[in-house]
Amino acid sequence: MSLLRIASRTVFQTVKIQNVVPVFSVGIRQKSDSADLKEVMTDLIPKHVEEVREFRKQHGSKVIGEVQVDMLYGGMRGIKGLVCETSHLDPELGIEFRGYTIPQCQELLPKAAGGEEPLPEGLFWLLCTGHIPTKEQVAFISKEWANRAHLPSHVVTMLNNFPNTLHPMSQFSAAITALNSESKFAKAYSDRDVHKSTYWEYAYEDAMDLIAKLPTIASTIYRNLYREGSPIGAIDTDKDWSHNFTSMLGYDNEMFTELIRLYLTIHSDHEGGNVSAHTCHLVGSALSDPYLSFAAGLNGLAGPLHGLANQEVLLWLEHLQEQIGDEVSDERLREVIWNTLKSGSVVPGYGHAVLRQTDPRYMVQREFAYKHMPEDKLFKLVAQLYKIVPDILIEQGKAKNPWPNVDAHSGVLLTHYGMHEMNYYTVLFGVSRALGCMSSFIWSRAMGLPIERPKSLTTLGLKQLVGAS
C-alpha cells in the first residue's frame, strides 16, 4: 500500500477522532433551543446580515485573487466569484457542512431510533443555522415535511400522464416546475405587498414545501416507470423523511432505509460552484421562485458530467466484472487498468476537480458496505480497485487527484439492495441536492444578494486586453 493512500485514510480517521467544534462559515455562535426552524432563522438572519454589512464596509475593495486567461476557457476553475454560506470544499478534508466534516456529521447529527446513520433533516438544520440540532429540532423538521408532502392534483395528473419513454429526470424537473403554481414567494412578489427584507420568509416556506414533496414526486415516478403504476401509499407523520421515501418507493428493508439516510445526507451540498448549485443560485438571483430555480438546477444535474457519473461507474464496473470474472488477482486487475488507460479511456469514479484526497463521501459508503454487505461481489471489486488504481494513476502521472470520488461507490450500494434502475439514480441525487440548494436559496434572499451578471469577453477582446497580436 502506498504512503499516499495511508496518508489519505489517516486524514479522515484523525478528523473523526478529534470531534472538535469548528468555526462556522456564518458568524453566529449562540445556539437556540427552539424547535421551530423559521423562528431560529428569524433570530440568526439580522445578525449575519449586519456582520456582512460591516465586513463589506471595511474590506469591500480588497483583492482576493487573480484571473488568468486559461480560467476563462477552462470552465472558470479556481475563480473565487461566489458566496456560499452552507458548505466549503477543502481539497484535503473534503466537504465541510458549516465547518463540520462528514465524519463529524456522522457522529454528531441525530439518528433514527435504532439507526446509525445521520438523518438528512438534521443536516438541513445544520446548513440553515450553523448548529448541530437536537433530536427535538430534527423531529420538528420530520413532522413539518410529512405534513407538507401532499401534491396538488394537477401535478399528480401530469406525472401519471407522462409516457414511460420520458427520462425520470425529465419527469422530476417538469413536475417541480409545475409546482410553481403553489409558490408563496411568487404570489407575494406578484402582489407587491412584501418588502425585500422579508423575501427569505416566503423562500423558506417554498423551500420547506418543495423538499417535503420531493419524495412523493420521486416515488410516483419510480412506481409509474418500474412498478406498473402501483400506488405509493400514504405519508406516515411518525416516520422520518427518508423512511417515508423508501416506504413510498416500495422498499421495506431497514438497511436500505439507513443507506438512503446516509445517501441523502452526503449528496446534499458541495459548495456553490458545481453545476446544480450554481444554476439554482443563478436562476434564483433573478428572483425566480424556489421551484423554478431548483428545476433549473436539476436540469444541470441531469448532465453526464454531473449527476450521471455514478450510473456510468456502475455500468463500467459491471462490464469489468463480466470481462475478468468474480475473483481476479491484483496483478491481472492491474494489467486490465493499465490497458484501459493506454487505450485512451479513463477509470470512471476516480479524480475530482477540487479534491486532492480520497473523497470522504466515498469513505463513509465504503464503511457502510464493509459493515452491511462485505461479501457483495461488486463491492469486493470496488474495494480491490481502491487498492490498485491510485498507485497506477500516480505512476501514470496525468491525474491531479488519483483518488476515488463519491460516484465510485454509490451505485454499487443501491444495486445491492435491489434498486437496479440506473436511470433513476440521478433522481435520488436530486432529492438530496435540494437540501443544499434550498438552504442556500433561503440565505441568498435573506442577504439580499443581487442578480448575478458576470462580465464576458470575446477572444478578440481578451487578446487586446493582454496585448496579444
Tab-separated table of C-alpha atoms in Angstrom:
chain	number	residue	atom	x	y	z
A	1	MET	CA	0.000	0.000	0.000
A	2	SER	CA	1.368	3.396	-0.976
A	3	LEU	CA	2.258	6.020	1.602
A	4	LEU	CA	-0.091	8.417	-0.186
A	5	ARG	CA	-3.043	6.115	0.372
A	6	ILE	CA	-2.149	5.674	4.028
A	7	ALA	CA	-1.993	9.449	4.390
A	8	SER	CA	-5.341	9.813	2.652
A	9	ARG	CA	-7.031	7.450	5.072
A	10	THR	CA	-5.307	8.916	8.099
A	11	VAL	CA	-6.689	12.381	7.341
A	12	PHE	CA	-10.291	11.206	7.748
A	13	GLN	CA	-9.567	8.983	10.744
A	14	THR	CA	-7.951	11.926	12.506
A	15	VAL	CA	-10.860	14.238	11.720
A	16	LYS	CA	-13.336	11.752	13.145
A	17	ILE	CA	-11.360	11.290	16.356
A	18	GLN	CA	-10.812	14.977	17.009
A	19	ASN	CA	-14.524	15.776	17.257
A	20	VAL	CA	-13.742	19.461	17.531
A	21	VAL	CA	-16.373	22.167	17.290
A	22	PRO	CA	-15.461	24.126	14.160
A	23	VAL	CA	-15.745	27.789	13.372
A	24	PHE	CA	-18.928	28.269	11.346
A	25	SER	CA	-18.931	29.981	7.989
A	26	VAL	CA	-21.773	32.119	9.336
A	27	GLY	CA	-20.610	34.182	12.262
A	28	ILE	CA	-23.326	33.152	14.711
A	29	ARG	CA	-22.314	31.457	17.934
A	30	GLN	CA	-25.323	31.157	20.251
A	31	LYS	CA	-27.457	28.071	19.787
A	32	SER	CA	-31.235	28.291	20.097
A	33	ASP	CA	-33.326	25.739	21.984
A	34	SER	CA	-36.411	26.466	19.874
A	35	ALA	CA	-37.644	23.536	17.772
A	36	ASP	CA	-39.086	25.895	15.145
A	37	LEU	CA	-36.521	26.360	12.363
A	38	LYS	CA	-38.105	29.525	10.990
A	39	GLU	CA	-38.094	31.073	14.455
A	40	VAL	CA	-34.411	30.217	14.854
A	41	MET	CA	-33.547	31.716	11.471
A	42	THR	CA	-35.545	34.845	12.272
A	43	ASP	CA	-33.098	35.414	15.111
A	44	LEU	CA	-29.953	34.472	13.149
A	45	ILE	CA	-30.508	36.383	9.917
A	46	PRO	CA	-30.394	40.033	11.115
A	47	LYS	CA	-27.167	39.359	12.993
A	48	HIS	CA	-25.470	37.830	9.997
A	49	VAL	CA	-26.744	40.490	7.593
A	50	GLU	CA	-25.256	43.146	9.881
A	51	GLU	CA	-21.984	41.212	10.128
A	52	VAL	CA	-21.717	41.042	6.326
A	53	ARG	CA	-22.597	44.739	6.009
A	54	GLU	CA	-19.776	45.695	8.386
A	55	PHE	CA	-17.352	43.304	6.684
A	56	ARG	CA	-18.080	44.776	3.255
A	57	LYS	CA	-17.855	48.309	4.620
A	58	GLN	CA	-14.341	47.661	5.908
A	59	HIS	CA	-12.990	45.240	3.308
A	60	GLY	CA	-15.215	45.531	0.227
A	61	SER	CA	-12.422	46.790	-2.013
A	62	LYS	CA	-9.846	44.160	-1.022
A	63	VAL	CA	-8.443	41.961	-3.801
A	64	ILE	CA	-8.902	38.213	-3.137
A	65	GLY	CA	-7.304	36.656	-6.207
A	66	GLU	CA	-6.342	36.913	-9.833
A	67	VAL	CA	-7.941	35.720	-13.055
A	68	GLN	CA	-5.841	34.145	-15.788
A	69	VAL	CA	-6.792	33.719	-19.425
A	70	ASP	CA	-6.864	29.921	-19.112
A	71	MET	CA	-9.511	30.183	-16.390
A	72	LEU	CA	-11.942	31.807	-18.825
A	73	TYR	CA	-11.525	28.955	-21.300
A	74	GLY	CA	-11.312	26.306	-18.578
A	75	GLY	CA	-14.765	26.429	-17.029
A	76	MET	CA	-13.832	29.260	-14.626
A	77	ARG	CA	-11.996	26.725	-12.451
A	78	GLY	CA	-10.361	28.365	-9.473
A	79	ILE	CA	-12.041	31.764	-9.844
A	80	LYS	CA	-13.354	32.999	-6.490
A	81	GLY	CA	-16.638	34.569	-7.531
A	82	LEU	CA	-19.460	33.295	-5.307
A	83	VAL	CA	-20.600	33.403	-1.692
A	84	CYS	CA	-21.941	30.095	-0.359
A	85	GLU	CA	-22.631	30.079	3.372
A	86	THR	CA	-23.706	26.458	3.727
A	87	SER	CA	-20.602	24.475	2.801
A	88	HIS	CA	-16.944	24.675	1.848
A	89	LEU	CA	-14.952	22.153	-0.181
A	90	ASP	CA	-11.488	21.649	1.287
A	91	PRO	CA	-9.025	19.925	-1.093
A	92	GLU	CA	-7.676	17.765	1.755
A	93	LEU	CA	-10.637	17.241	4.100
A	94	GLY	CA	-13.412	17.216	1.527
A	95	ILE	CA	-16.771	18.869	2.007
A	96	GLU	CA	-17.405	20.737	5.244
A	97	PHE	CA	-21.023	21.480	6.120
A	98	ARG	CA	-20.911	24.710	8.120
A	99	GLY	CA	-17.411	23.735	9.190
A	100	TYR	CA	-18.238	20.116	10.059
A	101	THR	CA	-16.651	17.296	8.063
A	102	ILE	CA	-18.666	14.267	7.010
A	103	PRO	CA	-17.197	12.030	9.762
A	104	GLN	CA	-18.127	14.665	12.329
A	105	CYS	CA	-21.653	14.919	10.909
A	106	GLN	CA	-21.966	11.144	11.075
A	107	GLU	CA	-21.042	11.231	14.719
A	108	LEU	CA	-22.906	14.344	15.875
A	109	LEU	CA	-26.136	14.593	13.869
A	110	PRO	CA	-29.224	12.922	15.386
A	111	LYS	CA	-30.180	9.479	14.138
A	112	ALA	CA	-33.392	7.493	13.884
A	113	ALA	CA	-34.275	5.214	16.797
A	114	GLY	CA	-32.039	2.173	16.456
A	115	GLY	CA	-30.233	3.660	13.456
A	116	GLU	CA	-26.588	4.538	12.965
A	117	GLU	CA	-26.696	6.969	10.037
A	118	PRO	CA	-27.480	10.699	10.339
A	119	LEU	CA	-30.944	11.945	9.476
A	120	PRO	CA	-30.948	14.348	6.487
A	121	GLU	CA	-33.344	16.581	8.433
A	122	GLY	CA	-30.510	17.262	10.866
A	123	LEU	CA	-28.158	18.143	8.040
A	124	PHE	CA	-30.717	20.621	6.668
A	125	TRP	CA	-30.997	22.256	10.102
A	126	LEU	CA	-27.211	22.483	10.243
A	127	LEU	CA	-26.996	24.020	6.753
A	128	CYS	CA	-29.639	26.597	7.641
A	129	THR	CA	-28.343	27.563	11.087
A	130	GLY	CA	-24.721	26.504	11.506
A	131	HIS	CA	-25.685	24.465	14.580
A	132	ILE	CA	-25.936	20.747	15.283
A	133	PRO	CA	-29.645	20.255	16.032
A	134	THR	CA	-31.217	18.443	18.937
A	135	LYS	CA	-33.432	15.405	18.463
A	136	GLU	CA	-36.437	17.632	19.111
A	137	GLN	CA	-35.387	20.059	16.386
A	138	VAL	CA	-34.930	17.211	13.913
A	139	ALA	CA	-38.312	15.787	14.893
A	140	PHE	CA	-39.833	19.191	14.096
A	141	ILE	CA	-38.405	19.057	10.557
A	142	SER	CA	-39.566	15.457	10.030
A	143	LYS	CA	-43.097	16.341	11.114
A	144	GLU	CA	-43.161	19.517	9.029
A	145	TRP	CA	-42.065	17.700	5.881
A	146	ALA	CA	-44.541	14.869	6.427
A	147	ASN	CA	-47.370	17.389	6.810
A	148	ARG	CA	-46.356	19.269	3.644
A	149	ALA	CA	-45.758	16.211	1.425
A	150	HIS	CA	-49.072	16.100	-0.487
A	151	LEU	CA	-49.147	17.047	-4.168
A	152	PRO	CA	-51.718	19.248	-5.922
A	153	SER	CA	-53.996	17.261	-8.225
A	154	HIS	CA	-52.659	18.820	-11.442
A	155	VAL	CA	-49.130	17.616	-10.644
A	156	VAL	CA	-50.378	14.086	-9.902
A	157	THR	CA	-52.278	14.068	-13.200
A	158	MET	CA	-49.217	15.368	-15.014
A	159	LEU	CA	-46.972	12.647	-13.555
A	160	ASN	CA	-49.463	9.897	-14.374
A	161	ASN	CA	-49.772	11.090	-17.968
A	162	PHE	CA	-46.080	11.115	-18.763
A	163	PRO	CA	-45.054	8.446	-21.301
A	164	ASN	CA	-42.770	5.748	-19.930
A	165	THR	CA	-40.226	6.765	-22.577
A	166	LEU	CA	-39.634	10.095	-20.811
A	167	HIS	CA	-36.472	10.002	-18.672
A	168	PRO	CA	-37.159	10.074	-14.908
A	169	MET	CA	-35.090	13.258	-14.515
A	170	SER	CA	-37.166	15.000	-17.175
A	171	GLN	CA	-40.310	13.988	-15.298
A	172	PHE	CA	-38.813	15.111	-11.992
A	173	SER	CA	-37.811	18.530	-13.299
A	174	ALA	CA	-41.121	19.094	-15.089
A	175	ALA	CA	-43.190	18.195	-12.033
A	176	ILE	CA	-41.195	20.577	-9.834
A	177	THR	CA	-41.631	23.347	-12.396
A	178	ALA	CA	-45.395	22.712	-12.309
A	179	LEU	CA	-45.353	23.093	-8.514
A	180	ASN	CA	-44.600	26.755	-9.157
A	181	SER	CA	-48.393	27.155	-9.022
A	182	GLU	CA	-48.088	26.718	-5.241
A	183	SER	CA	-45.273	29.235	-4.731
A	184	LYS	CA	-45.820	31.603	-1.813
A	185	PHE	CA	-42.740	33.571	-2.888
A	186	ALA	CA	-44.063	34.131	-6.420
A	187	LYS	CA	-47.506	35.142	-5.128
A	188	ALA	CA	-46.109	37.603	-2.576
A	189	TYR	CA	-43.843	39.192	-5.174
A	190	SER	CA	-46.651	39.377	-7.722
A	191	ASP	CA	-48.981	41.022	-5.201
A	192	ARG	CA	-46.294	43.650	-4.471
A	193	ASP	CA	-47.121	43.603	-0.781
A	194	VAL	CA	-43.784	42.341	0.527
A	195	HIS	CA	-40.551	44.136	1.411
A	196	LYS	CA	-37.337	42.583	0.118
A	197	SER	CA	-36.066	42.175	3.687
A	198	THR	CA	-38.775	39.535	4.157
A	199	TYR	CA	-38.229	37.698	0.867
A	200	TRP	CA	-36.454	34.967	2.783
A	201	GLU	CA	-39.600	34.133	4.779
A	202	TYR	CA	-41.535	33.248	1.629
A	203	ALA	CA	-38.484	31.483	0.223
A	204	TYR	CA	-38.337	29.450	3.441
A	205	GLU	CA	-41.971	28.365	3.120
A	206	ASP	CA	-41.476	27.365	-0.518
A	207	ALA	CA	-38.243	25.543	0.309
A	208	MET	CA	-39.900	23.546	3.093
A	209	ASP	CA	-42.851	22.693	0.845
A	210	LEU	CA	-40.586	21.713	-2.037
A	211	ILE	CA	-38.286	19.454	-0.013
A	212	ALA	CA	-41.298	17.819	1.630
A	213	LYS	CA	-42.886	16.981	-1.734
A	214	LEU	CA	-39.771	15.640	-3.466
A	215	PRO	CA	-40.040	12.048	-2.158
A	216	THR	CA	-43.714	11.977	-3.175
A	217	ILE	CA	-42.851	13.098	-6.711
A	218	ALA	CA	-39.807	10.842	-6.953
A	219	SER	CA	-41.719	7.793	-5.668
A	220	THR	CA	-44.587	8.382	-8.076
A	221	ILE	CA	-42.106	8.483	-10.966
A	222	TYR	CA	-40.443	5.288	-9.744
A	223	ARG	CA	-43.720	3.410	-9.331
A	224	ASN	CA	-45.040	4.552	-12.708
A	225	LEU	CA	-41.885	3.562	-14.573
A	226	TYR	CA	-40.767	0.424	-12.742
A	227	ARG	CA	-43.678	-0.890	-10.649
A	228	GLU	CA	-46.568	-0.812	-13.142
A	229	GLY	CA	-48.045	2.360	-11.696
A	230	SER	CA	-48.758	0.873	-8.267
A	231	PRO	CA	-49.791	3.449	-5.618
A	232	ILE	CA	-47.175	4.974	-3.335
A	233	GLY	CA	-49.363	4.759	-0.245
A	234	ALA	CA	-49.919	7.379	2.432
A	235	ILE	CA	-47.386	9.547	4.236
A	236	ASP	CA	-46.803	8.441	7.832
A	237	THR	CA	-46.283	11.503	10.032
A	238	ASP	CA	-44.476	9.343	12.598
A	239	LYS	CA	-41.750	8.370	10.121
A	240	ASP	CA	-38.712	10.413	9.204
A	241	TRP	CA	-38.254	11.856	5.695
A	242	SER	CA	-36.067	9.007	4.391
A	243	HIS	CA	-38.259	6.286	5.900
A	244	ASN	CA	-41.343	7.716	4.229
A	245	PHE	CA	-39.386	7.909	0.973
A	246	THR	CA	-38.270	4.278	0.991
A	247	SER	CA	-41.761	3.148	2.011
A	248	MET	CA	-43.318	5.030	-0.907
A	249	LEU	CA	-40.719	3.538	-3.242
A	250	GLY	CA	-41.812	0.090	-2.056
A	251	TYR	CA	-38.748	-0.983	-0.065
A	252	ASP	CA	-39.157	-2.352	3.468
A	253	ASN	CA	-35.515	-3.265	4.166
A	254	GLU	CA	-34.273	-1.344	7.231
A	255	MET	CA	-30.715	-1.300	5.918
A	256	PHE	CA	-31.858	0.207	2.621
A	257	THR	CA	-33.580	2.964	4.592
A	258	GLU	CA	-30.366	3.505	6.540
A	259	LEU	CA	-28.457	3.680	3.253
A	260	ILE	CA	-30.890	6.282	1.902
A	261	ARG	CA	-30.462	8.363	5.084
A	262	LEU	CA	-26.717	8.317	4.503
A	263	TYR	CA	-27.059	8.906	0.753
A	264	LEU	CA	-29.388	11.889	1.122
A	265	THR	CA	-27.076	13.414	3.726
A	266	ILE	CA	-23.759	13.139	1.904
A	267	HIS	CA	-25.035	14.187	-1.550
A	268	SER	CA	-26.815	17.281	-0.234
A	269	ASP	CA	-24.328	20.093	-0.776
A	270	HIS	CA	-20.905	20.555	-2.364
A	271	GLU	CA	-20.138	24.252	-2.246
A	272	GLY	CA	-21.777	26.792	-4.549
A	273	GLY	CA	-19.840	26.403	-7.784
A	274	ASN	CA	-20.970	22.986	-9.010
A	275	VAL	CA	-23.449	22.971	-11.893
A	276	SER	CA	-26.658	22.211	-9.984
A	277	ALA	CA	-25.990	24.525	-7.029
A	278	HIS	CA	-24.714	27.357	-9.204
A	279	THR	CA	-27.611	27.064	-11.647
A	280	CYS	CA	-30.149	27.158	-8.827
A	281	HIS	CA	-28.405	30.215	-7.346
A	282	LEU	CA	-28.147	31.945	-10.730
A	283	VAL	CA	-31.813	31.483	-11.602
A	284	GLY	CA	-32.832	32.406	-8.073
A	285	SER	CA	-30.819	35.630	-8.296
A	286	ALA	CA	-33.360	36.803	-10.890
A	287	LEU	CA	-35.977	36.337	-8.112
A	288	SER	CA	-37.384	33.247	-9.748
A	289	ASP	CA	-39.099	31.224	-7.023
A	290	PRO	CA	-37.540	28.120	-5.430
A	291	TYR	CA	-39.490	25.723	-7.671
A	292	LEU	CA	-38.290	27.280	-10.927
A	293	SER	CA	-34.770	27.722	-9.597
A	294	PHE	CA	-34.375	24.178	-8.348
A	295	ALA	CA	-35.901	22.707	-11.508
A	296	ALA	CA	-33.219	24.566	-13.468
A	297	GLY	CA	-30.551	23.128	-11.186
A	298	LEU	CA	-31.930	19.632	-11.749
A	299	ASN	CA	-31.587	20.039	-15.498
A	300	GLY	CA	-27.903	20.683	-14.906
A	301	LEU	CA	-27.676	17.714	-12.553
A	302	ALA	CA	-29.069	15.506	-15.331
A	303	GLY	CA	-25.950	16.098	-17.434
A	304	PRO	CA	-23.496	13.206	-17.879
A	305	LEU	CA	-20.622	15.264	-16.454
A	306	HIS	CA	-22.501	15.957	-13.219
A	307	GLY	CA	-25.237	13.734	-11.807
A	308	LEU	CA	-24.984	10.795	-14.204
A	309	ALA	CA	-21.463	9.859	-13.128
A	310	ASN	CA	-22.473	7.116	-10.643
A	311	GLN	CA	-24.539	5.463	-13.357
A	312	GLU	CA	-21.560	5.427	-15.714
A	313	VAL	CA	-19.334	3.995	-12.972
A	314	LEU	CA	-21.759	1.143	-12.299
A	315	LEU	CA	-22.022	0.285	-16.000
A	316	TRP	CA	-18.222	0.224	-16.221
A	317	LEU	CA	-17.937	-1.962	-13.108
A	318	GLU	CA	-20.459	-4.462	-14.430
A	319	HIS	CA	-18.665	-4.606	-17.777
A	320	LEU	CA	-15.339	-5.059	-15.992
A	321	GLN	CA	-16.766	-7.868	-13.883
A	322	GLU	CA	-18.043	-9.625	-16.999
A	323	GLN	CA	-14.591	-9.254	-18.535
A	324	ILE	CA	-12.491	-10.550	-15.626
A	325	GLY	CA	-14.930	-12.649	-13.555
A	326	ASP	CA	-15.816	-12.518	-9.878
A	327	GLU	CA	-12.403	-13.426	-8.499
A	328	VAL	CA	-9.282	-11.916	-10.036
A	329	SER	CA	-5.731	-11.418	-8.859
A	330	ASP	CA	-4.385	-7.954	-8.156
A	331	GLU	CA	-1.840	-8.459	-10.913
A	332	ARG	CA	-4.498	-9.278	-13.503
A	333	LEU	CA	-6.637	-6.324	-12.437
A	334	ARG	CA	-3.599	-4.047	-12.598
A	335	GLU	CA	-2.983	-5.228	-16.166
A	336	VAL	CA	-6.592	-4.502	-17.159
A	337	ILE	CA	-6.471	-0.995	-15.680
A	338	TRP	CA	-3.232	-0.199	-17.487
A	339	ASN	CA	-4.734	-1.430	-20.760
A	340	THR	CA	-7.774	0.781	-20.140
A	341	LEU	CA	-5.597	3.853	-19.654
A	342	LYS	CA	-3.335	3.072	-22.604
A	343	SER	CA	-6.380	2.797	-24.854
A	344	GLY	CA	-7.187	6.441	-24.073
A	345	SER	CA	-10.046	5.674	-21.684
A	346	VAL	CA	-10.309	6.732	-18.058
A	347	VAL	CA	-11.167	4.873	-14.870
A	348	PRO	CA	-14.661	6.158	-14.001
A	349	GLY	CA	-15.130	7.383	-10.444
A	350	TYR	CA	-11.533	8.456	-9.934
A	351	GLY	CA	-10.404	12.081	-9.743
A	352	HIS	CA	-12.101	15.312	-8.740
A	353	ALA	CA	-11.832	18.940	-9.826
A	354	VAL	CA	-11.087	20.180	-6.292
A	355	LEU	CA	-10.289	17.259	-4.005
A	356	ARG	CA	-6.718	16.058	-3.575
A	357	GLN	CA	-7.508	13.158	-1.230
A	358	THR	CA	-9.980	10.289	-1.198
A	359	ASP	CA	-13.480	11.765	-1.186
A	360	PRO	CA	-14.850	11.342	2.367
A	361	ARG	CA	-18.223	10.598	0.812
A	362	TYR	CA	-16.578	7.545	-0.780
A	363	MET	CA	-15.102	6.541	2.564
A	364	VAL	CA	-18.373	6.573	4.503
A	365	GLN	CA	-20.024	4.492	1.788
A	366	ARG	CA	-17.081	2.103	1.935
A	367	GLU	CA	-17.548	1.793	5.709
A	368	PHE	CA	-21.263	1.133	5.203
A	369	ALA	CA	-20.501	-1.621	2.697
A	370	TYR	CA	-17.910	-3.299	4.944
A	371	LYS	CA	-20.441	-3.274	7.774
A	372	HIS	CA	-23.551	-4.441	5.931
A	373	MET	CA	-22.566	-6.125	2.650
A	374	PRO	CA	-18.916	-7.258	2.830
A	375	GLU	CA	-19.487	-10.296	0.578
A	376	ASP	CA	-21.163	-8.393	-2.256
A	377	LYS	CA	-19.217	-9.234	-5.424
A	378	LEU	CA	-19.331	-5.748	-6.928
A	379	PHE	CA	-18.271	-4.217	-3.614
A	380	LYS	CA	-15.308	-6.580	-3.479
A	381	LEU	CA	-14.304	-5.354	-6.932
A	382	VAL	CA	-14.679	-1.719	-5.845
A	383	ALA	CA	-12.523	-2.390	-2.771
A	384	GLN	CA	-9.899	-4.138	-4.906
A	385	LEU	CA	-9.820	-1.221	-7.329
A	386	TYR	CA	-9.193	1.128	-4.400
A	387	LYS	CA	-6.057	-0.860	-3.593
A	388	ILE	CA	-4.765	-0.733	-7.149
A	389	VAL	CA	-5.991	2.238	-9.173
A	390	PRO	CA	-4.476	5.170	-7.185
A	391	ASP	CA	-0.943	3.767	-7.473
A	392	ILE	CA	-1.394	3.260	-11.221
A	393	LEU	CA	-2.705	6.797	-11.714
A	394	ILE	CA	0.197	8.171	-9.674
A	395	GLU	CA	2.642	6.184	-11.780
A	396	GLN	CA	0.972	7.372	-14.985
A	397	GLY	CA	1.424	10.955	-13.781
A	398	LYS	CA	-1.566	12.565	-15.513
A	399	ALA	CA	-4.200	12.743	-12.774
A	400	LYS	CA	-4.051	15.651	-10.314
A	401	ASN	CA	-6.172	13.574	-7.958
A	402	PRO	CA	-5.752	9.777	-8.228
A	403	TRP	CA	-8.316	9.035	-5.509
A	404	PRO	CA	-11.908	7.790	-5.832
A	405	ASN	CA	-14.838	10.184	-5.574
A	406	VAL	CA	-18.383	9.642	-4.302
A	407	ASP	CA	-19.583	8.178	-7.612
A	408	ALA	CA	-17.123	5.290	-7.422
A	409	HIS	CA	-19.283	3.664	-4.755
A	410	SER	CA	-22.903	4.817	-4.600
A	411	GLY	CA	-24.305	2.748	-7.472
A	412	VAL	CA	-22.933	-0.481	-6.019
A	413	LEU	CA	-24.753	0.133	-2.737
A	414	LEU	CA	-28.070	0.887	-4.415
A	415	THR	CA	-27.984	-2.150	-6.681
A	416	HIS	CA	-27.113	-4.409	-3.732
A	417	TYR	CA	-30.480	-3.606	-2.152
A	418	GLY	CA	-32.393	-4.220	-5.361
A	419	MET	CA	-32.539	-0.795	-6.972
A	420	HIS	CA	-31.149	-1.751	-10.369
A	421	GLU	CA	-32.848	1.039	-12.348
A	422	MET	CA	-29.773	3.146	-13.077
A	423	ASN	CA	-31.683	5.850	-14.956
A	424	TYR	CA	-33.353	6.646	-11.657
A	425	TYR	CA	-30.189	7.200	-9.611
A	426	THR	CA	-29.919	10.870	-10.544
A	427	VAL	CA	-33.413	11.440	-9.171
A	428	LEU	CA	-32.147	10.256	-5.773
A	429	PHE	CA	-29.228	12.661	-6.169
A	430	GLY	CA	-31.706	15.434	-6.950
A	431	VAL	CA	-33.807	14.752	-3.857
A	432	SER	CA	-30.657	15.061	-1.762
A	433	ARG	CA	-29.246	18.122	-3.529
A	434	ALA	CA	-32.411	20.072	-2.643
A	435	LEU	CA	-31.160	20.301	0.946
A	436	GLY	CA	-28.104	22.296	-0.077
A	437	CYS	CA	-29.747	24.306	-2.851
A	438	MET	CA	-32.728	25.342	-0.745
A	439	SER	CA	-30.781	26.246	2.396
A	440	SER	CA	-28.529	28.400	0.206
A	441	PHE	CA	-31.568	29.881	-1.553
A	442	ILE	CA	-33.055	30.996	1.760
A	443	TRP	CA	-29.798	32.644	2.802
A	444	SER	CA	-29.344	34.314	-0.597
A	445	ARG	CA	-32.725	36.009	-0.229
A	446	ALA	CA	-32.028	36.823	3.420
A	447	MET	CA	-28.764	38.529	2.488
A	448	GLY	CA	-30.341	40.370	-0.425
A	449	LEU	CA	-27.814	39.031	-2.915
A	450	PRO	CA	-28.308	40.731	-6.307
A	451	ILE	CA	-28.911	39.253	-9.731
A	452	GLU	CA	-25.784	37.502	-10.964
A	453	ARG	CA	-24.211	39.120	-14.030
A	454	PRO	CA	-20.509	38.374	-14.634
A	455	LYS	CA	-18.681	40.071	-17.488
A	456	SER	CA	-17.854	38.045	-20.600
A	457	LEU	CA	-15.205	38.764	-23.211
A	458	THR	CA	-14.607	37.695	-26.792
A	459	THR	CA	-11.330	36.076	-27.783
A	460	LEU	CA	-10.510	39.267	-29.673
A	461	GLY	CA	-11.251	41.316	-26.578
A	462	LEU	CA	-9.025	39.069	-24.475
A	463	LYS	CA	-6.177	39.402	-26.963
A	464	GLN	CA	-6.466	43.140	-26.838
A	465	LEU	CA	-6.618	43.100	-23.054
A	466	VAL	CA	-3.354	41.143	-22.686
A	467	GLY	CA	-1.599	42.806	-25.599
A	468	ALA	CA	-1.509	39.697	-27.798
A	469	SER	CA	-1.135	40.050	-31.559
